[in-house]
Short mmCIF file of C-alpha atoms (C1' of nucleotides) in Angstrom, two decimals:
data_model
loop_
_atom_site.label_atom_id
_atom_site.label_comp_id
_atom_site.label_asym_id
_atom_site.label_seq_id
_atom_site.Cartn_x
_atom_site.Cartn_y
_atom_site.Cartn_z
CA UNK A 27 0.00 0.00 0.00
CA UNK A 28 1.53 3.34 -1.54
CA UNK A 29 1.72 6.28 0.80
CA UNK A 30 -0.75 8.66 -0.60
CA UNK A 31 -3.42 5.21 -0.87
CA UNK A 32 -3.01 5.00 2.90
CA UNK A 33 -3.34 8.88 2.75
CA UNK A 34 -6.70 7.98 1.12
CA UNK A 35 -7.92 5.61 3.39
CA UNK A 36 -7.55 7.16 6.45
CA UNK A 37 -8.97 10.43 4.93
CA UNK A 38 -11.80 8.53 4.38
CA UNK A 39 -12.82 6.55 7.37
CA UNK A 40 -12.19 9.78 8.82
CA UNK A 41 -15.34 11.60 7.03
CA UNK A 42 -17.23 8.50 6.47
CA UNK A 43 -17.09 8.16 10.10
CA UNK A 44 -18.38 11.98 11.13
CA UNK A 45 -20.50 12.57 7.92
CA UNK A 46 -21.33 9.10 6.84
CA UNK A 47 -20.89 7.43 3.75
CA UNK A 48 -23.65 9.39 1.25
CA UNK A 49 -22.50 12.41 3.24
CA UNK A 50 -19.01 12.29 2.03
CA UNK A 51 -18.29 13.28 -1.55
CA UNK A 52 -14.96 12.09 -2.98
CA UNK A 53 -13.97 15.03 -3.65
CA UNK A 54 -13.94 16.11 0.04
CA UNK A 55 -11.96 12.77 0.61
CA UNK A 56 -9.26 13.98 -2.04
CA UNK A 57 -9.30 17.35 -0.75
CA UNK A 58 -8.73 15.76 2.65
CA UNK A 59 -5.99 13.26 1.98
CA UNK A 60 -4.04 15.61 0.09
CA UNK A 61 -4.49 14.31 -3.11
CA UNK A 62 -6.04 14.07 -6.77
CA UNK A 63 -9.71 13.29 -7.19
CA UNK A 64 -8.76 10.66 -9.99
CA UNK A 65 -6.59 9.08 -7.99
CA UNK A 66 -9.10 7.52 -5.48
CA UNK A 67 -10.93 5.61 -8.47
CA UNK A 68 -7.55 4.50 -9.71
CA UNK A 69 -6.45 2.75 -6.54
CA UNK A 70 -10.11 1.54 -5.07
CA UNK A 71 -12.09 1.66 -8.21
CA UNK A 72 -14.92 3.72 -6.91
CA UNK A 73 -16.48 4.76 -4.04
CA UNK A 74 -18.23 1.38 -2.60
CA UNK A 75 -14.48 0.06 -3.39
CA UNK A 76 -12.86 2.71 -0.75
CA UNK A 77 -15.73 1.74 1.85
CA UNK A 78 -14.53 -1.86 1.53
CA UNK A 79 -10.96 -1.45 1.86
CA UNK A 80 -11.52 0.75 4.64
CA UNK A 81 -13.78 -2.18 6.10
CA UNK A 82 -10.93 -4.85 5.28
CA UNK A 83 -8.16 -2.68 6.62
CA UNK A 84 -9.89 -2.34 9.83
CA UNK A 85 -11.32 -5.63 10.23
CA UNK A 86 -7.53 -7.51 9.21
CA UNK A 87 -6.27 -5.38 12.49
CA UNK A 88 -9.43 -5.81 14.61
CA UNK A 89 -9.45 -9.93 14.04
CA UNK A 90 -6.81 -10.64 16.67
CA UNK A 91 -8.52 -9.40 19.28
CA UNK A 92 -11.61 -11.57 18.50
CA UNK A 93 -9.80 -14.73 18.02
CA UNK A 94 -7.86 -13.73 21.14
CA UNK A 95 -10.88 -14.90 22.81
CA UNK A 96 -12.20 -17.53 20.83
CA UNK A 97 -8.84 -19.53 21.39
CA UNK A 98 -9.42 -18.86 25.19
CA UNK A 99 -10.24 -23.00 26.28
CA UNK A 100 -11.57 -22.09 30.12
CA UNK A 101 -15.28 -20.59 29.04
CA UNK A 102 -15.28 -18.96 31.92
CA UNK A 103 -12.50 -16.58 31.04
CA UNK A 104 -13.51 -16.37 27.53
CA UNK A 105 -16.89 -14.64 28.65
CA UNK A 106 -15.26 -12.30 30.81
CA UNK A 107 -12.80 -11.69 27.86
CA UNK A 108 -15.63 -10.86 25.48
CA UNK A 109 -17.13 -8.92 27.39
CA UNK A 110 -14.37 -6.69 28.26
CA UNK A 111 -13.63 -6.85 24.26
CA UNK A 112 -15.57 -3.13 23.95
CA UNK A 113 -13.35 -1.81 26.92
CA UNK A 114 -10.12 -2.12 25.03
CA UNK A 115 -11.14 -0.59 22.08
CA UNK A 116 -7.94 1.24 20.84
CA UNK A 117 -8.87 4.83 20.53
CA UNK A 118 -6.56 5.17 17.01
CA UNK A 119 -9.60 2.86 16.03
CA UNK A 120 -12.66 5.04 17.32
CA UNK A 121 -13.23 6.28 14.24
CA UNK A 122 -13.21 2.43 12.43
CA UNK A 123 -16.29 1.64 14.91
CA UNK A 124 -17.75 4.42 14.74
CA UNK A 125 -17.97 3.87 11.21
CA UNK A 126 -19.10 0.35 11.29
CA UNK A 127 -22.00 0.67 14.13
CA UNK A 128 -23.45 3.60 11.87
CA UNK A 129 -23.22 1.05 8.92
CA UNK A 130 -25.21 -1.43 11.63
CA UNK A 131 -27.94 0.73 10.48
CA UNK A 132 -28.53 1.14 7.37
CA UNK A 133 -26.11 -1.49 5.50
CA UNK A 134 -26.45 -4.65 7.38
CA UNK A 135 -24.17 -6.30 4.97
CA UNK A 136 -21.32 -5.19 6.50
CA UNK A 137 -22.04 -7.77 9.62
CA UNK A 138 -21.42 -10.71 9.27
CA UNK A 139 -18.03 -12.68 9.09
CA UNK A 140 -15.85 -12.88 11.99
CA UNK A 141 -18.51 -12.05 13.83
CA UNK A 142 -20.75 -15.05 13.82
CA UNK A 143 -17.40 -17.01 14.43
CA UNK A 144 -17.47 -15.27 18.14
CA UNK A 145 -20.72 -15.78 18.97
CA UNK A 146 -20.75 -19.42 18.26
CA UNK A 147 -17.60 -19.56 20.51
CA UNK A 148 -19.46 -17.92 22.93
CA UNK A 149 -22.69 -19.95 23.04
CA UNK A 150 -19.76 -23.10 23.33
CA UNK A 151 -18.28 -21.76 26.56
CA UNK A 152 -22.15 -20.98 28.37
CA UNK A 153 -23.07 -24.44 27.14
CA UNK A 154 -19.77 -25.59 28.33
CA UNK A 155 -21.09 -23.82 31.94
CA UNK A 156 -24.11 -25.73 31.85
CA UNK A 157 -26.33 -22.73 31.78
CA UNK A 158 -29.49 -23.98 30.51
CA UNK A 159 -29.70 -21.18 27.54
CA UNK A 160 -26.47 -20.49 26.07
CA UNK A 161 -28.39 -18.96 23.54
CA UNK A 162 -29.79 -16.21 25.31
CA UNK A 163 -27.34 -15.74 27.51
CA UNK A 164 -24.96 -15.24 24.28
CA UNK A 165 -27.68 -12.70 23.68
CA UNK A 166 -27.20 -10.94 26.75
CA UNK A 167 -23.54 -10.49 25.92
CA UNK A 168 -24.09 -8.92 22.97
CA UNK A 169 -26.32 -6.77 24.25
CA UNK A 170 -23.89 -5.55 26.55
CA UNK A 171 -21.05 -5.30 24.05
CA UNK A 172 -23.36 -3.34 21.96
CA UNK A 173 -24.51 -0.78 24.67
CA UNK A 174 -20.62 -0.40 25.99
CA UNK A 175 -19.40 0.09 22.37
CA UNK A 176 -22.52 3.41 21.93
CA UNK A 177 -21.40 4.41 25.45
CA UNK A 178 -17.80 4.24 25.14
CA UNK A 179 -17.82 5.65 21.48
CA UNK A 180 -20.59 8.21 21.37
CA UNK A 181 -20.50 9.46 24.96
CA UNK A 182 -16.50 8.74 26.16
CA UNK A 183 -17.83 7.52 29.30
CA UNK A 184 -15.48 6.32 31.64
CA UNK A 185 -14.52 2.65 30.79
CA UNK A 186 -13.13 1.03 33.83
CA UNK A 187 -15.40 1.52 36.32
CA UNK A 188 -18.37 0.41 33.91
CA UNK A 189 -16.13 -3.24 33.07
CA UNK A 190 -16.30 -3.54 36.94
CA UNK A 191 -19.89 -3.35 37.46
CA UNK A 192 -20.71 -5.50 34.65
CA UNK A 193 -18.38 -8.13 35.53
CA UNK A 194 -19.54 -8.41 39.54
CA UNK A 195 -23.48 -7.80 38.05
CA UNK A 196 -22.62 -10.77 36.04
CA UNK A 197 -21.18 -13.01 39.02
CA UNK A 198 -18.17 -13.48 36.57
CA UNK A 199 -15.46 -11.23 38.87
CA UNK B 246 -52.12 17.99 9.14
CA UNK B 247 -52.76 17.23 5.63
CA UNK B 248 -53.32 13.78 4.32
CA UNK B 249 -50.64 14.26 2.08
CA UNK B 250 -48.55 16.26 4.54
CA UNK B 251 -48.87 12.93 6.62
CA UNK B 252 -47.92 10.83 3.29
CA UNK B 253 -44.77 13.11 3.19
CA UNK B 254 -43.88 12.64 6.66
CA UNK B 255 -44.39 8.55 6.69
CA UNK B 256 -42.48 7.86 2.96
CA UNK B 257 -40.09 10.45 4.37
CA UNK B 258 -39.68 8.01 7.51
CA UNK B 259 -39.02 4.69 6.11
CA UNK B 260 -36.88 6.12 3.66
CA UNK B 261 -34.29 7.70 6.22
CA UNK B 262 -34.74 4.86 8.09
CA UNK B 263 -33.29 2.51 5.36
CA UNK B 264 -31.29 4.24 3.44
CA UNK B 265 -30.31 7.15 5.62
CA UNK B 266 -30.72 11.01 5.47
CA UNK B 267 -28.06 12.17 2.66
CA UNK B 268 -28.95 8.43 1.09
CA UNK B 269 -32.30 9.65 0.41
CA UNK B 270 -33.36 12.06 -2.24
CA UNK B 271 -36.35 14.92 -1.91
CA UNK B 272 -37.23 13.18 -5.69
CA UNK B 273 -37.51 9.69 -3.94
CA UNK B 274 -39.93 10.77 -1.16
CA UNK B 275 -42.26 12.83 -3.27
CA UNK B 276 -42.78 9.28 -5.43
CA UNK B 277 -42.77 7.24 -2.69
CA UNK B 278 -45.15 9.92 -1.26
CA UNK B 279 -47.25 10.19 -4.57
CA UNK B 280 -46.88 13.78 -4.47
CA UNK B 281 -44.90 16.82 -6.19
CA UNK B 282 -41.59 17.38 -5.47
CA UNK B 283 -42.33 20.92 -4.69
CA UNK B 284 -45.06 20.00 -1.97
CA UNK B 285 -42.35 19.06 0.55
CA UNK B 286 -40.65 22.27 0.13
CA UNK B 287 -43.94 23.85 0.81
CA UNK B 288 -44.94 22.62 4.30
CA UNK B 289 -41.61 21.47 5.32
CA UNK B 290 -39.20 24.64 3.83
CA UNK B 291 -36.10 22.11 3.44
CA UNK B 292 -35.05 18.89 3.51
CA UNK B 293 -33.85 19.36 7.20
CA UNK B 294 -36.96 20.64 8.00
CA UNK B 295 -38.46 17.34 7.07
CA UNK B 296 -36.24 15.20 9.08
CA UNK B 297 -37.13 18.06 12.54
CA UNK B 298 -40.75 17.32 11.63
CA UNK B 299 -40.28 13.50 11.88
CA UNK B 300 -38.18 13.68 14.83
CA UNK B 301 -41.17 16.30 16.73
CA UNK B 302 -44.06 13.43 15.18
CA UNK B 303 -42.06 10.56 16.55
CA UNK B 304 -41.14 11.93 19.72
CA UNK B 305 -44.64 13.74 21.08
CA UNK B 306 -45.77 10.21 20.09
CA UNK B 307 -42.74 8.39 22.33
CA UNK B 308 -42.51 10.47 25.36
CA UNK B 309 -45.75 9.24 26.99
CA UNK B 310 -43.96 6.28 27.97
CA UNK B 311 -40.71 7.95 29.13
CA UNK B 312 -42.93 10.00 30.96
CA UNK B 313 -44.78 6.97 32.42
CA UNK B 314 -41.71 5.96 33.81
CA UNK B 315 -40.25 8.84 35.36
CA UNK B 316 -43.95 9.67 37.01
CA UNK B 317 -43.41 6.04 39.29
CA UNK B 318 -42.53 7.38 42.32
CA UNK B 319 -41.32 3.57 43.55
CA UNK B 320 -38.05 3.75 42.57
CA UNK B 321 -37.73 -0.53 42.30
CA UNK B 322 -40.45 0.05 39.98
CA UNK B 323 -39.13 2.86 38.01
CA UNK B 324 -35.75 0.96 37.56
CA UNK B 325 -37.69 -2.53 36.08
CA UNK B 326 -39.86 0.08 34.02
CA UNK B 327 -37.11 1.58 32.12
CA UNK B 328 -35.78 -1.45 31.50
CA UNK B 329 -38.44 -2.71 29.69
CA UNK B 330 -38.43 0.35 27.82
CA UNK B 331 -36.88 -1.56 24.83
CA UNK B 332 -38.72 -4.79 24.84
CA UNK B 333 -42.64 -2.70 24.76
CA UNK B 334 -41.38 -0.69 21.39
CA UNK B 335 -44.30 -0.62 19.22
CA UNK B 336 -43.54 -2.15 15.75
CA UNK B 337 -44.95 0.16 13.75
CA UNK B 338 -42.79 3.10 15.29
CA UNK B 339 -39.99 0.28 14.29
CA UNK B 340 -38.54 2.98 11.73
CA UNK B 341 -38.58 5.95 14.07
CA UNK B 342 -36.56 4.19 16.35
CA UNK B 343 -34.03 2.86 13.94
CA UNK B 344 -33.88 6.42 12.09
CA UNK B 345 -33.04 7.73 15.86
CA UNK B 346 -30.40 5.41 16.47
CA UNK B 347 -28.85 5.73 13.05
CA UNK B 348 -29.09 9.48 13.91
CA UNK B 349 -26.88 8.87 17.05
CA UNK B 350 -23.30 8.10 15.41
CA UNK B 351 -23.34 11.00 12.73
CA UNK B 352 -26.14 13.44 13.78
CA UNK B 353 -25.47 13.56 17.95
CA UNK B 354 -27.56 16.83 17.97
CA UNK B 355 -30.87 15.24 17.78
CA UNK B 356 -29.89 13.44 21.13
CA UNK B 357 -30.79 15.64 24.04
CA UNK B 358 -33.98 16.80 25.32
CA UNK B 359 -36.70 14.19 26.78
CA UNK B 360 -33.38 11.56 27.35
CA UNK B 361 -32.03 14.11 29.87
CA UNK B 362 -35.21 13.92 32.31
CA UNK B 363 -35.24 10.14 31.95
CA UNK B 364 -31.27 9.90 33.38
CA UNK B 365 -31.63 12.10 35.86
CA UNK B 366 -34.80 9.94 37.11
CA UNK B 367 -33.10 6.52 37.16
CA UNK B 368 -30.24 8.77 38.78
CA UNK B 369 -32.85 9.70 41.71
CA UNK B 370 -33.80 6.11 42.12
CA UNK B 371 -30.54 4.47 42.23
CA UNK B 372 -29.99 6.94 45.27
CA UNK B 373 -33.43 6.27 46.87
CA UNK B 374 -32.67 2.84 46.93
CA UNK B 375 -28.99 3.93 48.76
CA UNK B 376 -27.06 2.47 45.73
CA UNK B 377 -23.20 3.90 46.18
CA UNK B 378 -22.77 5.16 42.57
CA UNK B 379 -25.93 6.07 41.03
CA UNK B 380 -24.50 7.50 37.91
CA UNK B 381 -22.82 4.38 37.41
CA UNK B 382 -25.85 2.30 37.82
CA UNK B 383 -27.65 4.70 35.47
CA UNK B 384 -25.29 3.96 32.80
CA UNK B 385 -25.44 0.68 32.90
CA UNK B 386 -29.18 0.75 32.43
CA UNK B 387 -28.68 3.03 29.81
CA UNK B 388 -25.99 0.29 28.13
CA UNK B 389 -28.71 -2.20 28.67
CA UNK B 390 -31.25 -0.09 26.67
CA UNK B 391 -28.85 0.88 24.06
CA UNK B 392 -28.05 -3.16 23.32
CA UNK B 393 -31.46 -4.30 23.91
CA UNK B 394 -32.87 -1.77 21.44
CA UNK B 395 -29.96 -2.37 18.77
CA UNK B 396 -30.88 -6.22 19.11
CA UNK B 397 -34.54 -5.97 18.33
CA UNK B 398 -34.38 -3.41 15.99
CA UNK B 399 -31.62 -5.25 14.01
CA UNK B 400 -31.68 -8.50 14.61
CA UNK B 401 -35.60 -8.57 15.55
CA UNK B 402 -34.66 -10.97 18.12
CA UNK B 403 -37.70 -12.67 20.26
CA UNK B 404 -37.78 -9.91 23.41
CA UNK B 405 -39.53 -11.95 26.00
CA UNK B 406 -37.18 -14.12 27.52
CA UNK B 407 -34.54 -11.67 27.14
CA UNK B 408 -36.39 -9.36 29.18
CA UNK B 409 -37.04 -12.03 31.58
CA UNK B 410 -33.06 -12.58 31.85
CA UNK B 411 -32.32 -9.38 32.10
CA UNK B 412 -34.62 -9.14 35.31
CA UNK B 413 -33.17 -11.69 36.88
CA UNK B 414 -29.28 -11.60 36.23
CA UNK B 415 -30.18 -7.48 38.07
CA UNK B 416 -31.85 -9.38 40.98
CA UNK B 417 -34.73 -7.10 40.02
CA UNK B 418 -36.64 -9.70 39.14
"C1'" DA C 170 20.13 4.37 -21.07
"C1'" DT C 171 15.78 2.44 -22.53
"C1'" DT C 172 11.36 1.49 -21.72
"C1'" DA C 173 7.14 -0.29 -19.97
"C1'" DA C 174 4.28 -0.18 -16.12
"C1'" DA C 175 2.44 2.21 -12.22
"C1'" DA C 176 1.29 6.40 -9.84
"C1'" DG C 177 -0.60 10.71 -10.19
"C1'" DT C 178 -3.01 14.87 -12.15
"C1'" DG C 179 -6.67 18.13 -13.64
"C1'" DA C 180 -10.04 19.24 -16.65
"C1'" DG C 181 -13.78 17.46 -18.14
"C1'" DT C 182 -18.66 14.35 -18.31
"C1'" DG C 183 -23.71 13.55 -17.85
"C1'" DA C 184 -26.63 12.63 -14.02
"C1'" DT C 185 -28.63 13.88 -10.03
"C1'" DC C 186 -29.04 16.93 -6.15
"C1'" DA C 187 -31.93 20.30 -3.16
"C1'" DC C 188 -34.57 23.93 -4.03
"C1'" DT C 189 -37.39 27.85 -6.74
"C1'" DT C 190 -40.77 29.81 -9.44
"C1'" DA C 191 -44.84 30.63 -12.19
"C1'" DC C 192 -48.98 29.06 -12.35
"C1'" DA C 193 -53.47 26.14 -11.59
"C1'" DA C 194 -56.86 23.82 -8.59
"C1'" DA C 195 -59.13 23.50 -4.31
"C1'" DT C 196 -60.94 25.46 -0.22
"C1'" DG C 197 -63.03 28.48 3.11
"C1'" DT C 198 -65.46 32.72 4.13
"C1'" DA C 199 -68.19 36.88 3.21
"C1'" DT D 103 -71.27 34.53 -6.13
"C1'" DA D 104 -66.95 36.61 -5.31
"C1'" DC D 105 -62.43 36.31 -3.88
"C1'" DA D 106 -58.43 35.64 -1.05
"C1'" DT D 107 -55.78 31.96 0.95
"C1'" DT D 108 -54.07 27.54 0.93
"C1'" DT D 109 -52.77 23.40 -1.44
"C1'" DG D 110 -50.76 21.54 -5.18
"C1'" DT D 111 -48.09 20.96 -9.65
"C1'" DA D 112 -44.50 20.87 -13.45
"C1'" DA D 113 -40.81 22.71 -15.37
"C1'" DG D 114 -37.20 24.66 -14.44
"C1'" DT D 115 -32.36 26.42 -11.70
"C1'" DG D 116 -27.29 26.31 -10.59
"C1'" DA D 117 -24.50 23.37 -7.79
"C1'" DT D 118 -22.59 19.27 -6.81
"C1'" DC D 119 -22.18 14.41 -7.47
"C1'" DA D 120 -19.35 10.07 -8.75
"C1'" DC D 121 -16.59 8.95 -12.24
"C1'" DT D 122 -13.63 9.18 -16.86
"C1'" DC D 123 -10.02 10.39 -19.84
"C1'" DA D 124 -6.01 12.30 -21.91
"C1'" DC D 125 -1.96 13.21 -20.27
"C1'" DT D 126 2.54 13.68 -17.37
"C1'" DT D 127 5.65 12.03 -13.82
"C1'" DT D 128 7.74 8.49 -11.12
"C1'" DT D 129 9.41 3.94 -10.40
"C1'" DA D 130 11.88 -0.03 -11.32
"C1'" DA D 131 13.74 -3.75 -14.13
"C1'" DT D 132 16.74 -4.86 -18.03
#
DNA sequence: ATTAAAAGTGAGTGATCACTTACAAATGTA
DNA sequence: TACATTTGTAAGTGATCACTCACTTTTAAT
């Protein structure tokens, strides 16, 4: 990856992330990254093409963390991993899931993946626990991840005290 | 309101809701309306307008039952109230909700108001009920509402046992 | 040094955007 | 009936959109 296409990348999650995607026109993006309108379409083809490499980029550097916890073998530890997975978001990657819970939205397409992976993983280690509905109680986790992540992102609460709570409300200290 | 004012509003709605605010063009919502382009301009001024009149519609219509909850002076009963906030959504204001929380991650401005009240009420009953960080315990209700909400809105997962969990695993059963 | 490919530019392109305007139909009131 | 106001339309408007194209510069291998 050339310079000035990282240049254009990071431009771009940048806006897509505080504008959105229809609310970002390429040539604010060019304008942005320091660079020539054509150029974008040269290296990612078009538009849709920059939102996918953007999605790719971050994904690639966000997998490790997921599969941190689904090679965890004690279930109970892999819980209280997951759920502290929202908690140690790096804040050089705000702006990555910012960008892909307002894509939750309004472009569901963008979900799937690595994502199902971790859930399965997770409904192991409950059924692993013997809890009667690792189902739901998968469901409950992601419930939580999901409301840390729109705390943590949208309204910088503080995270540490929060991960507490939830981990002694959940018996899982 | 016009019948057609009301048409305006509703094709307005869904289409925000699916395909966002700068994702959907004034041209789209007058044929989805089956009306004149020019009509929306007349009883809504601009496009922004539109989307302030949908929020106003949707919200008169939502805050009986954030006012509901604040008004129980029981403070148990306020907490298990706003916690099934979520789960008693009903599904035909499905696309308000969904253009609100799409709203939240680019458009924070349409955030405030009515929310406010609600905090600071679970806020009073956390300290009623001698809780040492009420804040804190507010939050977390709040991260519950977020995930709840971003579950059966996306993922239109079955709310009844969920709520039923969610009760229980806050020994608020 | 030659040269072909890759990286990069900037001025276009038609299409679509939000919005306006001139005018017609409907409505309410005297 | 008369007439002013409101509701509605259709055909525009300039601006901006994503994208292309002809062209130059840089890079790298022989």
């Amino acid at each position: 990856m050339t310079d000035k296409q990282l240049n254009i990348l990071m431009a771009a999650m940048k806006l897509f992330a505080s504008k959105g995607f229809d609310g970002t026109s390429t040539n604010a993006i060019a304008t942005e990254a320091g660079v020539s309108e054509g150029l974008i379409f040269k290296h990612f083809k078009n538009k849709e093409g920059l939102l996918e490499a953007i999605i790719n980029y971050g994904m690639e550097k966000s997998s490790v963390y997921f599969a941190e916890v689904i090679l965890i073998s004690d279930p109970q530890k892999r819980i209280e991993k997951a759920i502290a997975l929202p908690f140690s978001i790096d804040p050089n990657d705000n702006q990555f899931w910012k960008l892909m819970y307002a894509l939750k939205w309004q472009r569901g397409e963008y979900q799937s993946g690595p994502f199902e992976l971790f859930r399965e993983s997770l409904i192991d280690a409950f059924d692993q626990l013997g809890y009667e509905n690792p189902e739901l109680e998968t469901t409950m986790i992601e419930v939580i991840i999901d409301g840390v992540a729109t705390q943590i992102l949208l309204k910088n609460t503080d995270a540490a005290p929060l991960l507490e709570t939830i981990l002694k409300k959940y018996s899982l200290k």
